[in-house]
PDB file of C-alpha atoms in Angstrom:
ATOM      1  CA  MET S   1     134.886  77.586 141.836  1.00  0.00           C
ATOM      2  CA  SER S   2     132.625  80.410 141.024  1.00  0.00           C
ATOM      3  CA  THR S   3     130.280  81.337 138.286  1.00  0.00           C
ATOM      4  CA  LEU S   4     130.295  84.625 136.365  1.00  0.00           C
ATOM      5  CA  VAL S   5     127.497  86.003 134.293  1.00  0.00           C
ATOM      6  CA  ASN S   6     127.783  87.920 131.266  1.00  0.00           C
ATOM      7  CA  VAL S   7     125.083  89.832 129.667  1.00  0.00           C
ATOM      8  CA  PRO S   8     126.154  90.101 126.036  1.00  0.00           C
ATOM      9  CA  LYS S   9     124.659  92.519 123.425  1.00  0.00           C
ATOM     10  CA  ASN S  10     121.802  90.404 122.070  1.00  0.00           C
ATOM     11  CA  GLY S  11     120.440  90.567 125.954  1.00  0.00           C
ATOM     12  CA  GLY S  12     120.677  87.057 126.808  1.00  0.00           C
ATOM     13  CA  LEU S  13     122.605  85.647 129.835  1.00  0.00           C
ATOM     14  CA  ILE S  14     125.418  83.397 129.359  1.00  0.00           C
ATOM     15  CA  SER S  15     126.937  81.375 132.399  1.00  0.00           C
ATOM     16  CA  ARG S  16     130.479  80.654 132.117  1.00  0.00           C
ATOM     17  CA  ASN S  17     132.695  78.752 134.432  1.00  0.00           C
ATOM     18  CA  SER S  18     135.403  80.853 135.746  1.00  0.00           C
ATOM     19  CA  ASP S  19     137.989  78.023 135.757  1.00  0.00           C
ATOM     20  CA  LYS S  20     140.410  78.917 132.529  1.00  0.00           C
ATOM     21  CA  SER S  21     140.589  75.198 131.478  1.00  0.00           C
ATOM     22  CA  SER S  22     136.384  75.133 131.083  1.00  0.00           C
ATOM     23  CA  ASN S  23     136.128  78.411 129.463  1.00  0.00           C
ATOM     24  CA  LEU S  24     133.482  77.205 127.010  1.00  0.00           C
ATOM     25  CA  PRO S  25     129.420  78.810 126.897  1.00  0.00           C
ATOM     26  CA  VAL S  26     127.140  76.568 128.205  1.00  0.00           C
ATOM     27  CA  TRP S  27     124.624  74.566 125.914  1.00  0.00           C
ATOM     28  CA  SER S  28     121.835  77.504 125.299  1.00  0.00           C
ATOM     29  CA  THR S  29     124.459  80.087 124.425  1.00  0.00           C
ATOM     30  CA  TRP S  30     125.619  77.674 121.329  1.00  0.00           C
ATOM     31  CA  ILE S  31     121.714  77.272 120.419  1.00  0.00           C
ATOM     32  CA  ASP S  32     121.244  81.468 120.941  1.00  0.00           C
ATOM     33  CA  ASP S  33     124.332  82.176 118.938  1.00  0.00           C
ATOM     34  CA  PHE S  34     122.794  79.740 115.800  1.00  0.00           C
ATOM     35  CA  PHE S  35     119.488  81.559 115.437  1.00  0.00           C
ATOM     36  CA  ASN S  36     120.639  84.919 116.238  1.00  0.00           C
ATOM     37  CA  GLU S  37     123.869  84.922 114.504  1.00  0.00           C
ATOM     38  CA  GLY S  38     124.086  81.811 112.586  1.00  0.00           C
ATOM     39  CA  LEU S  39     120.749  82.553 110.319  1.00  0.00           C
ATOM     40  CA  PRO S  40     120.722  85.966 110.341  1.00  0.00           C
ATOM     41  CA  SER S  41     118.648  86.693 107.157  1.00  0.00           C
ATOM     42  CA  LEU S  42     116.299  84.007 107.827  1.00  0.00           C
ATOM     43  CA  PHE S  43     114.881  85.222 111.149  1.00  0.00           C
ATOM     44  CA  SER S  44     115.414  89.155 110.978  1.00  0.00           C
ATOM     45  CA  GLN S  45     113.266  89.070 107.882  1.00  0.00           C
ATOM     46  CA  ASN S  46     109.718  90.567 107.991  1.00  0.00           C
ATOM     47  CA  PHE S  47     107.530  87.911 107.293  1.00  0.00           C
ATOM     48  CA  ASN S  48     104.391  90.250 107.090  1.00  0.00           C
ATOM     49  CA  SER S  49     104.723  91.071 103.405  1.00  0.00           C
ATOM     50  CA  GLY S  50     100.843  92.105 103.371  1.00  0.00           C
ATOM     51  CA  ILE S  51      99.606  95.209 102.722  1.00  0.00           C
ATOM     52  CA  SER S  52      99.416  97.612 105.942  1.00  0.00           C
ATOM     53  CA  LEU S  53      96.322  99.785 106.362  1.00  0.00           C
ATOM     54  CA  PRO S  54      97.371 102.726 104.010  1.00  0.00           C
ATOM     55  CA  LYS S  55      97.473 106.533 104.790  1.00  0.00           C
ATOM     56  CA  VAL S  56      95.344 108.779 104.089  1.00  0.00           C
ATOM     57  CA  ASN S  57      94.682 112.323 103.550  1.00  0.00           C
ATOM     58  CA  ILE S  58      91.255 114.369 103.793  1.00  0.00           C
ATOM     59  CA  LYS S  59      90.919 117.777 102.324  1.00  0.00           C
ATOM     60  CA  GLU S  60      87.903 120.098 102.305  1.00  0.00           C
ATOM     61  CA  THR S  61      87.367 122.977  99.753  1.00  0.00           C
ATOM     62  CA  ALA S  62      84.084 125.075  99.229  1.00  0.00           C
ATOM     63  CA  GLU S  63      83.126 122.834  96.592  1.00  0.00           C
ATOM     64  CA  ALA S  64      84.087 118.947  97.751  1.00  0.00           C
ATOM     65  CA  TYR S  65      86.015 116.703  99.983  1.00  0.00           C
ATOM     66  CA  PHE S  66      88.900 114.921  98.850  1.00  0.00           C
ATOM     67  CA  VAL S  67      90.217 111.697  99.807  1.00  0.00           C
ATOM     68  CA  GLU S  68      94.079 111.108  98.915  1.00  0.00           C
ATOM     69  CA  MET S  69      94.975 107.237 100.009  1.00  0.00           C
ATOM     70  CA  ALA S  70      98.700 106.311  99.570  1.00  0.00           C
ATOM     71  CA  VAL S  71      98.400 102.835  97.658  1.00  0.00           C
ATOM     72  CA  PRO S  72     101.705 102.384  95.685  1.00  0.00           C
ATOM     73  CA  GLY S  73     101.979  98.936  93.520  1.00  0.00           C
ATOM     74  CA  LEU S  74      98.402  98.268  93.037  1.00  0.00           C
ATOM     75  CA  LYS S  75      96.461  98.889  89.865  1.00  0.00           C
ATOM     76  CA  LYS S  76      93.234 100.579  89.624  1.00  0.00           C
ATOM     77  CA  SER S  77      91.185  97.043  89.129  1.00  0.00           C
ATOM     78  CA  ASP S  78      92.322  96.177  92.248  1.00  0.00           C
ATOM     79  CA  PHE S  79      90.199  98.533  94.057  1.00  0.00           C
ATOM     80  CA  LYS S  80      86.866  97.958  95.324  1.00  0.00           C
ATOM     81  CA  ILE S  81      84.744 101.374  96.323  1.00  0.00           C
ATOM     82  CA  ASP S  82      81.701 101.067  97.828  1.00  0.00           C
ATOM     83  CA  LEU S  83      78.689 103.573  98.946  1.00  0.00           C
ATOM     84  CA  ASP S  84      76.175 102.024 101.493  1.00  0.00           C
ATOM     85  CA  ASN S  85      73.679 104.732 103.807  1.00  0.00           C
ATOM     86  CA  GLN S  86      76.350 107.497 103.892  1.00  0.00           C
ATOM     87  CA  ILE S  87      79.231 105.112 104.084  1.00  0.00           C
ATOM     88  CA  LEU S  88      82.169 105.221 101.719  1.00  0.00           C
ATOM     89  CA  SER S  89      84.363 102.049 101.653  1.00  0.00           C
ATOM     90  CA  ILE S  90      87.807 101.655  99.984  1.00  0.00           C
ATOM     91  CA  SER S  91      89.133  98.170  99.976  1.00  0.00           C
ATOM     92  CA  THR S  92      91.536  95.419  98.049  1.00  0.00           C
ATOM     93  CA  GLU S  93      91.997  91.886  98.519  1.00  0.00           C
ATOM     94  CA  MET S  94      94.939  90.397  96.560  1.00  0.00           C
ATOM     95  CA  GLU S  95      96.303  86.700  96.463  1.00  0.00           C
ATOM     96  CA  VAL S  96      99.552  85.994  95.059  1.00  0.00           C
ATOM     97  CA  GLU S  97     101.058  82.339  94.108  1.00  0.00           C
ATOM     98  CA  ASN S  98     105.046  82.091  93.269  1.00  0.00           C
ATOM     99  CA  GLU S  99     106.398  78.920  92.219  1.00  0.00           C
ATOM    100  CA  HIS S 100     109.985  78.721  91.683  1.00  0.00           C
ATOM    101  CA  LYS S 101     111.871  75.376  90.366  1.00  0.00           C
ATOM    102  CA  ASP S 102     115.613  74.896  90.086  1.00  0.00           C
ATOM    103  CA  GLY S 103     116.612  71.101  89.394  1.00  0.00           C
ATOM    104  CA  ASN S 104     115.271  69.282  92.030  1.00  0.00           C
ATOM    105  CA  TYR S 105     113.327  71.307  94.307  1.00  0.00           C
ATOM    106  CA  THR S 106     110.330  73.464  94.212  1.00  0.00           C
ATOM    107  CA  ARG S 107     109.116  76.352  96.010  1.00  0.00           C
ATOM    108  CA  ARG S 108     105.711  77.715  96.323  1.00  0.00           C
ATOM    109  CA  GLU S 109     104.859  80.891  98.012  1.00  0.00           C
ATOM    110  CA  PHE S 110     101.227  81.863  98.799  1.00  0.00           C
ATOM    111  CA  GLY S 111     100.686  85.337  99.801  1.00  0.00           C
ATOM    112  CA  TYR S 112      97.282  86.945 100.615  1.00  0.00           C
ATOM    113  CA  SER S 113      96.669  90.440 101.596  1.00  0.00           C
ATOM    114  CA  SER S 114      93.691  93.097 102.257  1.00  0.00           C
ATOM    115  CA  PHE S 115      92.677  96.113 103.581  1.00  0.00           C
ATOM    116  CA  LYS S 116      89.512  98.240 104.053  1.00  0.00           C
ATOM    117  CA  ARG S 117      88.851 101.898 104.957  1.00  0.00           C
ATOM    118  CA  SER S 118      85.576 103.397 105.757  1.00  0.00           C
ATOM    119  CA  PHE S 119      84.430 107.070 105.944  1.00  0.00           C
ATOM    120  CA  ASN S 120      81.006 108.289 107.363  1.00  0.00           C
ATOM    121  CA  LEU S 121      80.220 110.770 104.689  1.00  0.00           C
ATOM    122  CA  PRO S 122      78.333 113.968 105.936  1.00  0.00           C
ATOM    123  CA  GLU S 123      74.856 114.640 104.422  1.00  0.00           C
ATOM    124  CA  SER S 124      76.372 117.602 102.289  1.00  0.00           C
ATOM    125  CA  VAL S 125      78.234 115.299  99.910  1.00  0.00           C
ATOM    126  CA  ASP S 126      76.359 114.656  96.548  1.00  0.00           C
ATOM    127  CA  GLU S 127      76.609 111.094  96.350  1.00  0.00           C
ATOM    128  CA  ASP S 128      75.436 110.700  92.621  1.00  0.00           C
ATOM    129  CA  LYS S 129      78.575 112.672  91.604  1.00  0.00           C
ATOM    130  CA  ILE S 130      81.801 110.963  93.470  1.00  0.00           C
ATOM    131  CA  ILE S 131      84.333 110.156  91.079  1.00  0.00           C
ATOM    132  CA  ALA S 132      87.469 108.288  91.540  1.00  0.00           C
ATOM    133  CA  ASN S 133      91.330 107.815  89.794  1.00  0.00           C
ATOM    134  CA  TYR S 134      94.424 106.056  90.415  1.00  0.00           C
ATOM    135  CA  ASN S 135      97.532 107.387  89.285  1.00  0.00           C
ATOM    136  CA  GLU S 136     101.231 106.596  90.508  1.00  0.00           C
ATOM    137  CA  GLY S 137     100.374 105.060  93.612  1.00  0.00           C
ATOM    138  CA  ILE S 138      97.578 107.494  94.919  1.00  0.00           C
ATOM    139  CA  LEU S 139      93.899 106.544  95.064  1.00  0.00           C
ATOM    140  CA  ASN S 140      91.870 110.276  94.511  1.00  0.00           C
ATOM    141  CA  VAL S 141      88.234 110.574  95.699  1.00  0.00           C
ATOM    142  CA  ARG S 142      86.843 113.395  94.882  1.00  0.00           C
ATOM    143  CA  LEU S 143      83.087 113.673  97.044  1.00  0.00           C
ATOM    144  CA  PRO S 144      81.553 116.982  95.744  1.00  0.00           C
ATOM    145  CA  LYS S 145      79.328 118.944  97.788  1.00  0.00           C
ATOM    146  CA  LYS S 146      75.351 119.462  97.363  1.00  0.00           C
ATOM    147  CA  GLU S 147      74.987 122.979  95.924  1.00  0.00           C
ATOM    148  CA  GLU S 148      72.827 123.796  98.949  1.00  0.00           C
ATOM    149  CA  ALA S 149      76.157 123.212 101.404  1.00  0.00           C
ATOM    150  CA  LYS S 150      78.573 124.819  99.238  1.00  0.00           C
ATOM    151  CA  GLN S 151      80.200 127.947 100.846  1.00  0.00           C
ATOM    152  CA  LYS S 152      79.004 131.087  99.279  1.00  0.00           C
ATOM    153  CA  PRO S 153      81.540 134.017  98.930  1.00  0.00           C
ATOM    154  CA  ALA S 154      81.121 136.836 101.949  1.00  0.00           C
ATOM    155  CA  ARG S 155      79.101 139.605 100.537  1.00  0.00           C
ATOM    156  CA  THR S 156      78.278 142.882 102.109  1.00  0.00           C
ATOM    157  CA  ILE S 157      74.851 143.469 102.927  1.00  0.00           C
ATOM    158  CA  LYS S 158      73.617 147.313 102.726  1.00  0.00           C
ATOM    159  CA  ILE S 159      71.585 148.805 105.365  1.00  0.00           C
ATOM    160  CA  SER S 160      68.390 150.248 104.060  1.00  0.00           C
TER     161      SER S 160
END
């Protein structure tokens, strides 16, 4: 009697007996099939429902620096923006509790998500004039430059 080893699509190994009368998969195959095929919606879900680190665009003009952060689904009251020793920190913490009652059972789900992004500001930023707004999922922070740090327009110098 010989043993065949098949490699199925899911990458697991299944041992089968080549005897035609016993063509059943081994016990471990049944368990693998149950978890991989029997409960696909349960085990293929992304259980990490927290906020991932948001993407940031930073732009510099002659007048200011602009920080744009994509954070849809939040409210402006969810954000905390701090400035400490020329470090700008943008953070949020959210705690969510959902309860669903149906007949004889209750399902409660708790969620907690947070992020914090920090940026070292150049000395050319006028810290007293920093402003922020949140509109349609985008947090915008304007970091104006000090007057002496602003780019002056090019000019021609006459030779005397």
